[in-house]
Tab-separated table of C-alpha atoms in Angstrom:
chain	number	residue	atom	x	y	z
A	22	UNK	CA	0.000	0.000	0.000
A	23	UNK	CA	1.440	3.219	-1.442
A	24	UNK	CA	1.811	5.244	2.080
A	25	UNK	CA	2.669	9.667	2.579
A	26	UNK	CA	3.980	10.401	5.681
A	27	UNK	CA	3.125	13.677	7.541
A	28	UNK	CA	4.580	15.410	10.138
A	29	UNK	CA	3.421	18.521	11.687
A	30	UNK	CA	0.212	17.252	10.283
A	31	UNK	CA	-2.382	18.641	13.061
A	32	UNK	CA	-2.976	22.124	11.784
A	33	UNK	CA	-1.251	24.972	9.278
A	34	UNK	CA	0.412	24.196	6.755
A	35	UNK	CA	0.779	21.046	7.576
A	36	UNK	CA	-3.060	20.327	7.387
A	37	UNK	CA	-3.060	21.861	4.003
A	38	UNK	CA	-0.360	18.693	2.761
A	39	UNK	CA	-2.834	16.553	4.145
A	40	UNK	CA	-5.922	18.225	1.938
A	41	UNK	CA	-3.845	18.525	-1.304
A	42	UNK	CA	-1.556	15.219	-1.256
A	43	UNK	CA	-4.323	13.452	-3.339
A	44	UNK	CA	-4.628	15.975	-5.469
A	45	UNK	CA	-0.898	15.486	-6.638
A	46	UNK	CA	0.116	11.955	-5.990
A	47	UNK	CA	-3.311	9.813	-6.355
A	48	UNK	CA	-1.871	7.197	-5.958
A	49	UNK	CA	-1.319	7.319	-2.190
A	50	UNK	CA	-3.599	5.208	-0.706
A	51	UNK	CA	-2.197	5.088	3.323
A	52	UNK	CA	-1.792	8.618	5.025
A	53	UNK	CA	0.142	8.315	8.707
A	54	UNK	CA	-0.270	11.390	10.203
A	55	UNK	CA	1.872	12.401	13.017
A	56	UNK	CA	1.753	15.281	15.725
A	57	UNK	CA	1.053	15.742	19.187
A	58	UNK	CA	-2.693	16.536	19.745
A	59	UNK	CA	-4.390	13.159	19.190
A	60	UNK	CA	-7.955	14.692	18.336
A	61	UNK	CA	-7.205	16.960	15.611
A	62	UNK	CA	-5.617	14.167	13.843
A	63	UNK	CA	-8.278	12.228	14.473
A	64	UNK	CA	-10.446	14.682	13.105
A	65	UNK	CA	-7.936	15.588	10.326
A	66	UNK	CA	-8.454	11.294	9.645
A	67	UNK	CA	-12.225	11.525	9.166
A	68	UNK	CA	-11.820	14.189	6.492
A	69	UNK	CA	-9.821	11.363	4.286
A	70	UNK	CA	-12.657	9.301	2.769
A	71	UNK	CA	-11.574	6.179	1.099
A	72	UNK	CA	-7.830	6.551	2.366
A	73	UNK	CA	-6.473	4.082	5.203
A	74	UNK	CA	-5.196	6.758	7.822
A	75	UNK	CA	-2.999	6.016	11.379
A	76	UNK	CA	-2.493	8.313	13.597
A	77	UNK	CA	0.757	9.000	15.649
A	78	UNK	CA	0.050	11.303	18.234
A	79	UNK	CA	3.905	11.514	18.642
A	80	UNK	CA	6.318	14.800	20.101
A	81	UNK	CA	9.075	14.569	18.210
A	82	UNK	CA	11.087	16.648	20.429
A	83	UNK	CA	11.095	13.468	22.960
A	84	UNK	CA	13.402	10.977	21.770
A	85	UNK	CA	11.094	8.298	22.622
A	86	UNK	CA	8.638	8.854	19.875
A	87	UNK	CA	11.750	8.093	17.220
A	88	UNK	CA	11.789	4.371	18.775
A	89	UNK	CA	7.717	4.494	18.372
A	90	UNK	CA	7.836	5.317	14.955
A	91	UNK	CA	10.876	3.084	14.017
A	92	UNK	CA	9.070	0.043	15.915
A	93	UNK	CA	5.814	1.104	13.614
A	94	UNK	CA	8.027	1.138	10.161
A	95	UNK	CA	9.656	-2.201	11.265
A	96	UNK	CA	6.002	-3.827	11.835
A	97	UNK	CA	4.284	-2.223	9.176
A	98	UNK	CA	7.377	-2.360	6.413
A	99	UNK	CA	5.411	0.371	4.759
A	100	UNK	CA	5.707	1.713	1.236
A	101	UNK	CA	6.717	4.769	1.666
A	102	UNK	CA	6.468	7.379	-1.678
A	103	UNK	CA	6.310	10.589	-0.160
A	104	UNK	CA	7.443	12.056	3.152
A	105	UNK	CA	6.812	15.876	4.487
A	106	UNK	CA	8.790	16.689	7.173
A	107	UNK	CA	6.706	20.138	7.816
A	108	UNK	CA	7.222	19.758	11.974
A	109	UNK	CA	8.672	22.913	13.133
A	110	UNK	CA	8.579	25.588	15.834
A	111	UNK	CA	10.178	29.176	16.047
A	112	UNK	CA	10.205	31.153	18.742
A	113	UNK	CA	11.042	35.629	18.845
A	114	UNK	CA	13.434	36.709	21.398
A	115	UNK	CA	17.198	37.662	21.926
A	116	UNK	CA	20.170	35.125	22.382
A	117	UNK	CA	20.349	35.246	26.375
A	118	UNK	CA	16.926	36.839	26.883
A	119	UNK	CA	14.776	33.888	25.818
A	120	UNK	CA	14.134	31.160	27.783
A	121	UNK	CA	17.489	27.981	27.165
A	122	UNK	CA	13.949	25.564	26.658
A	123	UNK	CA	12.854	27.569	23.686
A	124	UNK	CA	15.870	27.767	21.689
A	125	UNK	CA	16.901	24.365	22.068
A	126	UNK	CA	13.473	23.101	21.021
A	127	UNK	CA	13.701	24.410	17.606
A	128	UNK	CA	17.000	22.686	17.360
A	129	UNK	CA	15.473	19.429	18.418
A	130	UNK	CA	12.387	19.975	16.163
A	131	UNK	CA	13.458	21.374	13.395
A	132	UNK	CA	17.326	20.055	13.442
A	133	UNK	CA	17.254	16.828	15.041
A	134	UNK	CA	13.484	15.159	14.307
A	135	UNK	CA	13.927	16.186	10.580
A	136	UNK	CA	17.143	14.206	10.749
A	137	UNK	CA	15.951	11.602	12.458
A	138	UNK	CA	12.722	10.365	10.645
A	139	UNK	CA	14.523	10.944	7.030
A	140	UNK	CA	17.055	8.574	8.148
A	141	UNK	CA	14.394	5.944	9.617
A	142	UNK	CA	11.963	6.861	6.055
A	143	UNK	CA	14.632	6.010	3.464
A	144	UNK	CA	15.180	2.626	3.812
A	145	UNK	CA	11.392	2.108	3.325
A	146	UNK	CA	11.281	4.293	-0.171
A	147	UNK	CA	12.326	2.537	-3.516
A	148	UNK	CA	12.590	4.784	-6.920
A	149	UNK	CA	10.339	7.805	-7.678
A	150	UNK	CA	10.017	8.242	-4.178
A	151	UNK	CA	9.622	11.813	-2.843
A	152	UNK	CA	10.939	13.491	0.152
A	153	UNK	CA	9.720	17.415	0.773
A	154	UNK	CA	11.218	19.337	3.541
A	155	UNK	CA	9.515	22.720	5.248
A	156	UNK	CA	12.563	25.310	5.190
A	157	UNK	CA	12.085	29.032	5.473
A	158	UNK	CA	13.064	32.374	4.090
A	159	UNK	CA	14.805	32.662	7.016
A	160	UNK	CA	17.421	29.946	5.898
A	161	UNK	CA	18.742	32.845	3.055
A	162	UNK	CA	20.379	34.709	5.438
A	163	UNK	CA	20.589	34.846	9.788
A	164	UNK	CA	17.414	36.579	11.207
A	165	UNK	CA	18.269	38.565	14.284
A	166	UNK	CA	16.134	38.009	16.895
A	167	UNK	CA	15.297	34.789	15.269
A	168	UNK	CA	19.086	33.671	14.722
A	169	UNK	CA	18.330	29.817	16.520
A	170	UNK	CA	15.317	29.279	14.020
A	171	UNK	CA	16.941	30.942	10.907
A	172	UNK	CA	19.622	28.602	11.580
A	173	UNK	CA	17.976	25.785	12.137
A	174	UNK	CA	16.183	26.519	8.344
A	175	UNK	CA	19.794	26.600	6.885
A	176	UNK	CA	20.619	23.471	7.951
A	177	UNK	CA	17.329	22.295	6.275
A	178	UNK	CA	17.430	23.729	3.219
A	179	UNK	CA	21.594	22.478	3.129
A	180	UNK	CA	20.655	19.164	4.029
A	181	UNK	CA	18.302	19.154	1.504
A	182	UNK	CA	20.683	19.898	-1.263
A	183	UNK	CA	23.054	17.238	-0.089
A	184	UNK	CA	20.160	14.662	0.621
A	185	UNK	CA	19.217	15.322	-3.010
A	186	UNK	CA	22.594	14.519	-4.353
A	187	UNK	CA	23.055	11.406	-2.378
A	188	UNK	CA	19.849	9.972	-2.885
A	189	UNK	CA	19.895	10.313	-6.728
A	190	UNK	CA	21.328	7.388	-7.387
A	191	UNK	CA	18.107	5.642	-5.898
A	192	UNK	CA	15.909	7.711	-7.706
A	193	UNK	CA	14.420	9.272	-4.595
A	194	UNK	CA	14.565	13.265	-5.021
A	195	UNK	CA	13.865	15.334	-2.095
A	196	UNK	CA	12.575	19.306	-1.924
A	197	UNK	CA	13.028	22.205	0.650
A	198	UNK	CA	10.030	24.774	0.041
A	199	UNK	CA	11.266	27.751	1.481
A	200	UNK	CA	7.636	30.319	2.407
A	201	UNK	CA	7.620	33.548	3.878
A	202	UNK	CA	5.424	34.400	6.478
A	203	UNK	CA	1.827	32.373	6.348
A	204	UNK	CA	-1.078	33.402	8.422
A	205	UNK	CA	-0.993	30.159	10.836
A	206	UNK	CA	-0.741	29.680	14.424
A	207	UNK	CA	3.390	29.426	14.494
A	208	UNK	CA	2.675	33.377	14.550
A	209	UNK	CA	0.604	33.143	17.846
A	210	UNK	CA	2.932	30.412	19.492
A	211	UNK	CA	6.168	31.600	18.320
A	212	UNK	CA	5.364	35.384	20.104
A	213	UNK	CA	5.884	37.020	16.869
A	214	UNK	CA	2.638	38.758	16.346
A	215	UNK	CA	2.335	42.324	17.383
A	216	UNK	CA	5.910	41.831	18.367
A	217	UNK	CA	8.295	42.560	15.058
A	218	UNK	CA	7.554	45.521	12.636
A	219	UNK	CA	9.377	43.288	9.593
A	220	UNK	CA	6.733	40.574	9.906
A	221	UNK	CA	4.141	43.634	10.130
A	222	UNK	CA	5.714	45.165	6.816
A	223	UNK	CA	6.973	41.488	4.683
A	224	UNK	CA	4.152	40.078	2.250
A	225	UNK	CA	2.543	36.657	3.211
A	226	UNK	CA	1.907	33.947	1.756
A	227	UNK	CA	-0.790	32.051	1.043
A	228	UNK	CA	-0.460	28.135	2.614
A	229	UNK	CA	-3.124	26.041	0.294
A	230	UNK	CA	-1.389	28.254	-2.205
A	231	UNK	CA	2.467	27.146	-0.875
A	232	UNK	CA	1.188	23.762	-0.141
A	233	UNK	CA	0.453	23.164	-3.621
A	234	UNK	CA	3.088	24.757	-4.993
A	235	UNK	CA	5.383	22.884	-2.602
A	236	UNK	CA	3.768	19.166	-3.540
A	237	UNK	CA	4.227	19.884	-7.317
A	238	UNK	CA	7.972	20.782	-7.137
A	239	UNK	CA	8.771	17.610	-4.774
A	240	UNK	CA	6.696	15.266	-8.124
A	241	UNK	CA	8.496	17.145	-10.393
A	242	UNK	CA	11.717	16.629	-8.483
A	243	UNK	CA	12.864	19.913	-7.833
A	244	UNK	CA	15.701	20.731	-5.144
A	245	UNK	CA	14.891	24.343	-3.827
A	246	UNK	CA	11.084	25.611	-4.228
A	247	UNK	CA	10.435	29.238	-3.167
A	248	UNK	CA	6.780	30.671	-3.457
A	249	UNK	CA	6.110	34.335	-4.696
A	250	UNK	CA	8.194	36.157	-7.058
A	251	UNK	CA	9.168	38.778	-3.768
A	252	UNK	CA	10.779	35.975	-2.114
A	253	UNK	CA	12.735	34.521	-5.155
A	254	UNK	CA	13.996	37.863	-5.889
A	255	UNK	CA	15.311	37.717	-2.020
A	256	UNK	CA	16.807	34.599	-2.362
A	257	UNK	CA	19.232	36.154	-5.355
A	258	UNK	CA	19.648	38.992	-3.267
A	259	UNK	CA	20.978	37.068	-0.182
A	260	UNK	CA	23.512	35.514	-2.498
A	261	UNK	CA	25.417	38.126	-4.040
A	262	UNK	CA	25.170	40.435	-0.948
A	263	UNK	CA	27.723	40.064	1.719
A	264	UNK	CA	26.380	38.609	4.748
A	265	UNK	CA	27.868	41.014	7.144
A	266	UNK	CA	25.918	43.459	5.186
A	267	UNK	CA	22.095	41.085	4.510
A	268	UNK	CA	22.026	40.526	8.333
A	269	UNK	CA	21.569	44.192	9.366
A	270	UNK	CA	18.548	44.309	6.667
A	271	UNK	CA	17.423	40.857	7.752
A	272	UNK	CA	16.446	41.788	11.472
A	273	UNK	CA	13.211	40.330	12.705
């Protein structure tokens, strides 16, 4: 049974995956659908008529939910064709200021569990298999105020590029989709709104629009996907300017 595996799948963007993953790859038939709160996956499930659905109500910051979900793809010996690591937290606040809990979840979460579940994923995927990654603008250039989550999206978006090269040879691409800002609770949670005049002044996107976008550049096997043409043009522009120079422009 052709199975997509979600993360992050309870609400945002990652919701939106959930929705449009049909849409793009029809032939999924299993969705497993992991994040912490038990009943909106549950109630995420009941939305997927026709679809075999589990639900993992796993936090992947605690390392024990990596042995659940290895012990479930050792049982199951699923067939795996697409996995969305969209799991993720970021959090406003100075280096020093914020609480040590705070910055070293977003390592854990976005760092660590992306690591962790590619590495147990792969050796269930065979060729064609897809692999799409939730990176950030932030990963174009270090966000002060937001320096632990901008570089946690670096190391996504570089892993991605070197995931994409080593994986080739099996045929298995994988995808970083790199938004701006998106009207979804990691606004609220991550103490950003009403709290930074750049994320008052910086376009948003739109997420069913980015989540689309997203899923057709993993089928089509692109490397790097970046939605609006604001954001692309940023991308260039973090590139040729000096770092030194992006970061003061770049504060959060």
């Amino acid at each position: 049974m052709k199975t997509a595996i979600i993360t992050g799948a309870s609400s945002g963007l990652g919701r939106e995956f959930v929705r449009q993953i049909g849409d793009v790859f029809p032939e999924v038939e299993c969705y497993w659908l992991i994040a912490r709160r038990a009943d909106r996956l549950e109630e995420l499930a009941a939305t997927l008529e026709g679809k075999t659905v589990v639900c993992l109500p796993l936090d992947l910051c605690d390392t024990m939910s990596f042995m659940a979900l290895q012990q479930k793809l050792t049982e199951e010996q699923p067939e795996v064709v697409l996995l969305v690591n969209n799991a993720g937290c970021g959090y406003l606040g100075r280096i020093g200021e914020m609480d040590t809990a705070s910055q070293t979840r977003m390592v854990d979460l976005n760092m660590r569990a992306l690591t962790a579940i590619t590495n147990m994923t792969v050796p269930y995927m065979a060729a064609g298999s897809r692999i799409l990654n939730v990176s950030s603008i932030a990963s174009f250039c270090p966000n002060p105020r937001m320096t632990v989550y901008s570089s946690t999206k670096a190391y996504v978006s570089s892993f991605t590029v070197g995931a994409a090269e080593e994986l080739r040879p099996r045929g298995i691409t994988v995808t970083a989709v790199c938004p701006g800002p998106m009207q979804t609770e990691f606004l609220d949670l991550g103490g950003i709104t009403g709290h930074s005049k750049m994320f008052e002044t910086l376009p948003y996107c739109d997420q069913v629009r980015v989540a689309g976008g997203a899923l057709r550049a993993a089928r089509d096997g692109r490397t790097i996907y970046t939605p609006r043409l604001f954001y692309k043009f940023y991308r260039v522009l973090a590139k040729v300017t000096p770092v030194k120079l992006m970061v003061k422009f770049a504060k959060t």
